[in-house]
Amino acid sequence: MTYDFAHISAQFQIEGEYLDCLPYGEGHINQTFLLRVRRDGAEKRYILQRINSTLFQDVPRLMENILRVTSFARDEVIRRGGDPLRETMTVIPARDGKPYYFDGNDYFRVYLFIEDAVSFQTVEDPRYFYASAVAFGKFAMLLANFDAHDLYEPLPDFHNTAKRFRDFTDALARDPLGRAKEVQAEIEFVLAREAMTSKITSLLALGDLPTKVTHNDTKLNNVLIDPKTAEPVAVIDLDTIMPGSICYDFGDSIRFGCSTAAEDEPNLEKVHFDTDLFRTYTEGYLWALGVSVTETELEHLSVGAKMMTYECGMRFLTDYLLGDTYFRVKRPGHNLDRARTQFRLVSEMEQATAQMDHAVREIYAQLRHTKA
Ligand code: ADP
Ligand code: GN1
Ligand code: MG
C-alpha cells in the first residue's frame, strides 16, 4: 500500500515544505515513517504513523489516552526542571485540532521527532540497557499519581495470560493450516505451564498487587537513548498504556533485553538468559522507581519476567498456528523462530529463579539503606 504522504502531512499542523516520508523503525504493529520538511532553511523531522486500526478499534479514545498520559507526564517533567519536548512524546495535532487524521480508511498521527536519541534492537552495551531501566522506572515514577482506573483499555486482557492461554488452545483446536503437527514440542511446552497463567491477574484482582499505570510493551526498542552519553531520553510507543502491574513492565523488559540474541534469532544455540543483564536492569529500574515498590511486587518481579516471556512466546506460536495474521513477518517460520527463542529463555529463567530473586532482594536492601 502506498500513501500520498505530502497530502497526509499537509493535514497536520506542520509548517514548511514537504521533503519526504520513508519507512522507519522495527515495530511489529503500526507502520512508522520518518517525515522530513524544510522550514526556515533547516530540516525538521517528525514521526508519522499509520495506526493499526484493525487492532485498535477506537483510535479517538486511544489518542485521548495518549494525550492524557503525556500531558500528565509533561507537567511532572516541568515541575522537576526537565525538558518536556525531549523527555515526553509530543503529539502534533491535525489542522482540525484532533490528535489524528482519518482519511476515510486509515488513521494517521504525528509526533515530534526526538533528535540525538536512538532506540536499540539488542543490548549492544549494558549501559544502554541500564538507561532503558531508568527510563521505564522514571516513567512509572512520573505517573505514580495518575489514577490508573481512569484509563481507557485499548486492548482489554492484554497481559491476561490465562486468556492468552485460552486463545492458544482455541487456535490449536482449529489448527486451520495443519501446522500443529510440526510444533508438538512447543505446544507441549505451553500446555505444561498452564498452572502459572493466572498468578499475577489473580493477585491484581485480590488487590494484593497494586494496580498502576503501566506501559505494557517495555522492550528496549520502545525507549530512546542518547547514544553519546548513554543517558535515557524518553519512553515511546504509548498505545498499550493501561492499568496493570509493574511486574508486567519489568518482566517484558527482561524478556527482550536479557537475551543474548535477537527476539527472532533462528539459531537457538545463540539464545541465553543473561543473569548479569538481569541485575543491571533491576538496579536501574528500582533506583529510578524509588522505594514505592511493595513487598508483593518485589516478590513477583521474577514471576513477571517468566510470565511475560512465556506469554509472548505463546502469542507468537498462536499467530504461527493461525497463519501469521497479527505480528508482521518477514520470512516463513518467522513467528515460530520468535516463539522458540522465548521458550528457550523461559527454560533458562526457570533454572535461574533463585538467583533472580536474590538479586532483587539485595538491590532493594541497598536502595533502602541509601535512601533511608
Ligand atoms: P511500533 O508500535 O510499530 O513498535 P513505535 O512507536 O515503537 O512503533 O515506533 C517505531 C520506531 O520509531 C521506534 O523504535 C523509534 O526508533 C522510532 N520513533 C518513534 N517515535 C519517535 C520519536 N518521537 N522520536 C524519534 N524516534 C521515534
Ligand atoms: C509488539 O509494536 P511492538 O513491536 O512494540 C506487541 C507486543 C509484543 C512485541 C513483541 C500491541 O510490540 O505486545 O511483546 O510486539 N504489541 C502489541 O516484540 O501487540
Ligand atoms: Mg515499538
XYZ file of C-alpha atoms and ligand atoms in Angstrom:
419
model
C 0.000 0.000 0.000
C 1.376 3.418 -0.919
C 0.172 6.650 0.609
C 0.182 10.251 -0.553
C 2.373 11.454 2.289
C 2.590 15.032 1.034
C -1.184 15.210 1.291
C -1.304 13.425 4.649
C 1.359 15.638 6.229
C -0.496 18.733 4.979
C -3.411 17.662 7.186
C -1.304 18.253 10.311
C -0.188 21.478 11.973
C 3.247 21.281 10.386
C 4.675 24.351 8.696
C 7.260 24.131 5.914
C 7.921 22.445 2.610
C 7.355 18.675 2.435
C 10.559 16.780 1.599
C 9.904 13.051 2.038
C 8.448 10.368 4.258
C 10.204 6.973 4.468
C 9.660 3.750 6.456
C 11.356 3.841 9.845
C 11.919 1.546 12.850
C 11.231 -2.111 13.527
C 7.770 -2.225 15.141
C 5.523 -5.245 14.610
C 2.158 -3.465 14.846
C 1.892 0.068 13.439
C 3.600 1.421 10.338
C 6.141 4.068 11.201
C 7.648 6.662 8.849
C 10.178 9.433 9.203
C 8.692 12.638 7.803
C 11.033 15.443 6.773
C 10.080 19.033 5.968
C 12.174 22.151 5.304
C 11.404 25.198 7.400
C 13.398 28.435 7.540
C 16.165 26.728 5.566
C 16.532 23.890 8.088
C 15.323 20.300 8.008
C 12.673 19.378 10.603
C 11.782 15.795 11.351
C 8.617 14.118 12.593
C 7.415 10.578 13.198
C 4.327 9.799 11.159
C 2.451 6.592 11.934
C -0.349 4.733 10.295
C -2.146 3.318 13.291
C -3.152 -0.325 13.107
C -6.890 0.254 13.315
C -7.745 -3.412 12.830
C -6.212 -3.906 16.259
C -7.007 -0.524 17.805
C -10.704 -0.281 17.182
C -11.347 3.090 18.782
C -8.481 5.320 17.677
C -10.025 8.582 19.013
C -10.170 7.078 22.530
C -6.702 5.593 22.133
C -5.308 9.016 21.246
C -7.228 10.589 24.138
C -5.388 8.151 26.466
C -2.042 9.125 24.998
C -2.808 12.841 25.343
C -3.867 12.442 28.964
C -0.808 10.454 29.944
C 1.681 12.607 28.030
C 0.253 15.851 29.412
C 0.387 14.476 32.976
C 3.994 13.347 32.439
C 4.846 16.695 30.784
C 3.685 18.640 33.864
C 5.743 16.367 36.111
C 8.838 16.808 33.931
C 8.426 20.607 34.034
C 7.944 20.514 37.817
C 11.244 18.638 38.100
C 13.092 21.095 35.837
C 13.373 18.759 32.820
C 12.779 19.341 29.098
C 9.241 18.187 28.236
C 9.808 18.268 24.466
C 12.631 15.779 24.857
C 11.525 13.656 27.792
C 7.928 13.022 26.727
C 6.228 12.430 23.412
C 4.585 15.460 21.801
C 1.528 14.810 19.643
C 1.217 17.221 16.677
C -2.479 17.939 16.136
C -4.216 17.792 12.798
C -5.448 21.049 11.215
C -8.889 20.448 12.730
C -7.363 20.138 16.227
C -7.818 16.376 16.520
C -4.804 14.303 17.626
C -5.053 12.174 14.453
C -6.137 12.399 10.813
C -8.611 9.918 9.312
C -8.640 9.751 5.518
C -11.818 7.654 5.371
C -9.796 4.451 5.500
C -6.721 4.842 7.679
C -5.802 6.729 10.831
C -2.536 8.666 10.949
C -0.795 10.523 13.767
C 2.327 12.631 14.035
C 4.806 13.029 16.883
C 7.685 15.442 17.185
C 10.873 13.562 16.283
C 13.183 13.439 19.272
C 16.675 14.252 17.975
C 20.022 12.861 19.156
C 18.368 9.790 20.576
C 18.066 6.285 19.188
C 16.305 3.039 20.012
C 18.267 -0.198 20.097
C 17.163 -3.606 18.854
C 19.564 -5.529 21.078
C 21.663 -4.706 24.121
C 24.831 -3.574 22.334
C 26.194 -2.141 25.551
C 24.926 -2.841 29.107
C 24.886 0.925 29.735
C 22.054 1.258 27.214
C 20.094 -1.453 28.973
C 20.650 0.306 32.279
C 19.430 3.535 30.663
C 16.258 1.801 29.465
C 15.642 0.557 33.000
C 15.998 4.092 34.340
C 13.649 5.383 31.629
C 10.919 2.864 32.431
C 11.413 3.221 36.198
C 11.147 7.003 35.835
C 8.093 6.642 33.614
C 6.371 4.655 36.385
C 7.521 7.178 38.970
C 6.249 10.189 36.932
C 2.839 8.556 36.568
C 2.609 7.262 40.146
C -0.154 9.759 40.976
C -2.129 9.267 37.782
C -5.326 7.360 38.520
C -4.891 4.115 36.579
C -8.574 3.204 36.872
C -9.398 6.265 34.802
C -7.737 4.986 31.653
C -9.441 3.549 28.616
C -8.248 -0.001 27.842
C -7.421 -0.097 24.119
C -6.600 -3.810 24.304
C -8.519 -5.430 27.166
C -6.865 -8.516 28.712
C -3.587 -7.591 27.054
C -1.496 -9.306 29.751
C -4.183 -11.665 30.973
C -2.014 -14.727 30.440
C -4.853 -17.159 31.267
C -6.941 -15.560 28.498
C -3.941 -15.771 26.152
C -3.718 -19.466 27.060
C -7.366 -19.975 26.083
C -6.713 -18.181 22.778
C -3.806 -20.549 22.242
C -5.845 -23.720 22.922
C -8.622 -22.398 20.633
C -6.077 -21.874 17.854
C -4.700 -25.342 18.486
C -8.151 -26.910 18.290
C -8.787 -25.155 14.973
C -5.304 -25.610 13.536
C -6.514 -24.089 10.244
C -3.265 -24.657 8.327
C -2.370 -28.053 9.798
C 0.784 -26.582 11.350
C 0.310 -28.091 14.818
C 1.903 -31.419 13.870
C 5.254 -29.721 13.143
C 5.417 -27.970 16.502
C 4.491 -30.619 19.062
C 7.423 -29.853 21.381
C 6.499 -26.151 21.524
C 2.832 -26.996 22.115
C 3.783 -29.316 24.995
C 5.951 -26.565 26.452
C 2.989 -24.190 26.585
C 0.477 -26.738 27.894
C 2.792 -27.881 30.695
C 2.798 -24.383 32.196
C -0.902 -23.640 32.349
C -0.826 -23.562 36.164
C 1.160 -20.326 36.270
C -1.018 -18.369 33.834
C -3.305 -16.722 36.410
C -0.673 -15.945 39.035
C -0.444 -12.181 38.503
C -4.018 -11.481 37.392
C -5.443 -13.154 40.494
C -3.198 -11.113 42.802
C -4.287 -7.945 40.970
C -7.954 -8.919 41.330
C -7.488 -9.511 45.065
C -5.697 -6.171 45.436
C -2.572 -7.915 46.760
C -0.677 -6.492 43.819
C -1.455 -2.782 43.326
C -2.968 -1.685 40.006
C -0.801 1.045 38.469
C -0.426 2.822 35.143
C 1.748 0.531 33.081
C 3.232 0.757 29.626
C 2.824 -2.942 28.807
C 5.293 -3.024 25.897
C 8.577 -2.172 27.567
C 11.048 -3.596 25.102
C 14.369 -1.908 24.664
C 13.320 -0.526 21.276
C 10.465 1.392 22.887
C 12.794 3.757 24.690
C 15.025 6.444 23.220
C 18.582 6.753 24.498
C 21.283 9.340 23.818
C 23.982 7.186 22.182
C 26.786 9.616 23.097
C 26.105 9.842 26.821
C 24.095 6.600 27.288
C 21.502 8.716 29.118
C 17.816 7.756 28.868
C 15.744 10.280 26.917
C 12.092 9.207 26.509
C 9.716 6.293 26.655
C 7.858 5.873 23.348
C 5.180 3.590 21.800
C 2.376 4.556 24.148
C -0.507 2.597 22.582
C -0.664 -0.050 25.273
C -0.677 2.193 28.342
C -3.339 0.659 30.581
C -3.939 -0.295 34.180
C -1.664 -3.189 35.150
C 1.163 -4.359 37.379
C 4.768 -3.171 37.355
C 5.621 -6.891 37.174
C 4.424 -6.743 33.551
C 6.621 -3.806 32.661
C 9.648 -5.099 34.497
C 9.073 -8.571 33.061
C 8.687 -7.503 29.450
C 11.951 -5.546 29.554
C 13.745 -8.573 30.974
C 12.213 -10.802 28.313
C 13.604 -8.704 25.486
C 16.804 -7.250 26.890
C 18.291 -10.142 28.898
C 18.515 -12.377 25.878
C 21.951 -12.838 24.341
C 20.316 -12.859 20.879
C 17.587 -11.116 18.905
C 13.935 -11.953 19.560
C 13.775 -13.761 16.198
C 17.187 -15.480 16.209
C 16.757 -18.781 14.303
C 19.839 -20.418 15.891
C 18.781 -21.312 19.426
C 22.350 -22.034 20.459
C 22.864 -18.281 20.486
C 19.905 -17.647 22.796
C 20.573 -17.474 26.522
C 19.202 -15.655 29.521
C 21.903 -13.327 30.845
C 21.734 -13.006 34.645
C 24.249 -10.138 34.711
C 21.942 -8.119 32.481
C 19.060 -9.032 34.787
C 20.980 -7.453 37.643
C 21.808 -4.383 35.562
C 18.166 -3.802 34.675
C 16.907 -4.432 38.210
C 19.336 -1.859 39.585
C 18.308 0.828 37.112
C 14.593 0.138 37.433
C 14.366 0.014 41.219
C 16.624 3.017 41.694
C 14.563 5.149 39.314
C 11.278 3.936 40.752
C 12.346 4.766 44.275
C 11.132 2.954 47.388
C 7.442 2.962 46.405
C 7.577 -0.691 45.378
C 5.608 -3.100 47.598
C 6.745 -6.385 49.122
C 4.402 -8.405 46.871
C 5.672 -6.556 43.797
C 9.277 -7.379 44.712
C 8.349 -10.980 45.293
C 6.783 -11.207 41.829
C 9.325 -9.412 39.645
C 10.952 -12.684 38.580
C 7.488 -14.189 38.073
C 6.690 -11.232 35.804
C 9.832 -11.939 33.767
C 8.945 -15.614 33.270
C 5.283 -14.839 32.648
C 5.856 -12.115 30.044
C 8.349 -14.298 28.183
C 6.060 -17.330 28.267
C 3.053 -15.204 27.238
C 4.909 -13.591 24.347
C 6.170 -16.969 23.116
C 2.633 -18.338 23.347
C 1.309 -15.360 21.346
C 3.937 -15.921 18.625
C 3.059 -19.628 18.495
C -0.684 -18.857 18.363
C -0.067 -16.494 15.465
C 2.035 -19.140 13.718
C -0.812 -21.661 14.054
C -3.342 -19.127 12.761
C -1.278 -18.175 9.700
C 0.723 -15.090 10.847
C -2.044 -12.540 10.866
C -1.070 -10.476 13.942
C 2.700 -9.921 14.121
C 4.332 -8.626 10.957
C 6.534 -11.390 9.495
C 9.454 -11.125 7.085
C 10.048 -14.801 6.307
C 8.276 -18.184 6.535
C 8.504 -19.543 10.067
C 9.330 -16.110 11.495
C 6.763 -16.360 14.290
C 7.890 -19.898 15.075
C 11.507 -18.727 15.427
C 10.280 -15.989 17.741
C 8.257 -18.452 19.843
C 11.265 -20.760 20.164
C 13.582 -18.027 21.457
C 11.022 -17.125 24.089
C 10.632 -20.720 25.274
C 14.402 -21.161 25.462
C 14.556 -18.058 27.670
C 11.696 -19.281 29.890
C 13.539 -22.585 30.484
C 16.698 -20.770 31.480
C 14.781 -18.309 33.681
C 13.171 -21.239 35.469
C 16.660 -22.504 36.308
C 17.778 -19.038 37.404
C 14.768 -18.069 39.544
C 16.545 -18.250 42.927
C 19.399 -16.154 41.547
C 16.963 -13.553 40.174
C 15.064 -13.304 43.454
C 18.294 -12.992 45.376
C 19.461 -10.128 43.131
C 16.128 -8.306 43.579
C 16.372 -8.572 47.382
C 19.981 -7.476 47.504
C 19.438 -4.453 45.263
C 16.326 -3.396 47.158
C 18.137 -3.684 50.513
C 20.931 -1.405 49.204
C 18.348 1.049 47.917
C 16.551 1.247 51.262
C 19.808 1.623 53.077
C 20.930 4.502 50.816
C 17.592 6.318 50.731
C 16.869 5.883 54.470
P 5.507 0.313 16.818
O 4.230 0.477 17.572
O 5.268 -0.174 15.442
O 6.505 -0.510 17.571
P 6.945 2.740 17.661
O 6.029 3.784 18.188
O 7.696 1.918 18.654
O 6.133 1.783 16.636
O 7.983 3.448 16.683
C 8.885 2.699 15.867
C 10.293 3.294 15.959
O 10.266 4.680 15.540
C 10.891 3.339 17.352
O 11.529 2.126 17.689
C 11.862 4.517 17.281
O 13.098 4.119 16.706
C 11.192 5.463 16.311
N 10.449 6.546 16.997
C 9.157 6.502 17.384
N 8.776 7.672 17.912
C 9.851 8.505 17.872
C 10.098 9.872 18.243
N 9.140 10.642 18.768
N 11.331 10.377 18.034
C 12.292 9.623 17.485
N 12.133 8.335 17.089
C 10.937 7.766 17.284
C 4.542 -5.902 19.643
O 4.525 -2.897 18.482
P 5.735 -3.532 19.079
O 6.621 -4.165 18.072
O 6.443 -2.544 20.002
C 3.400 -6.234 20.599
C 3.951 -6.559 21.983
C 4.936 -7.724 21.887
C 6.033 -7.329 20.899
C 6.990 -8.477 20.680
C 0.337 -4.037 20.614
O 5.181 -4.716 20.063
O 2.896 -6.933 22.853
O 5.507 -8.003 23.146
O 5.473 -6.967 19.619
N 2.475 -5.098 20.675
C 1.155 -5.273 20.580
O 8.131 -7.985 20.059
O 0.623 -6.380 20.462
Mg 7.584 -0.149 19.270
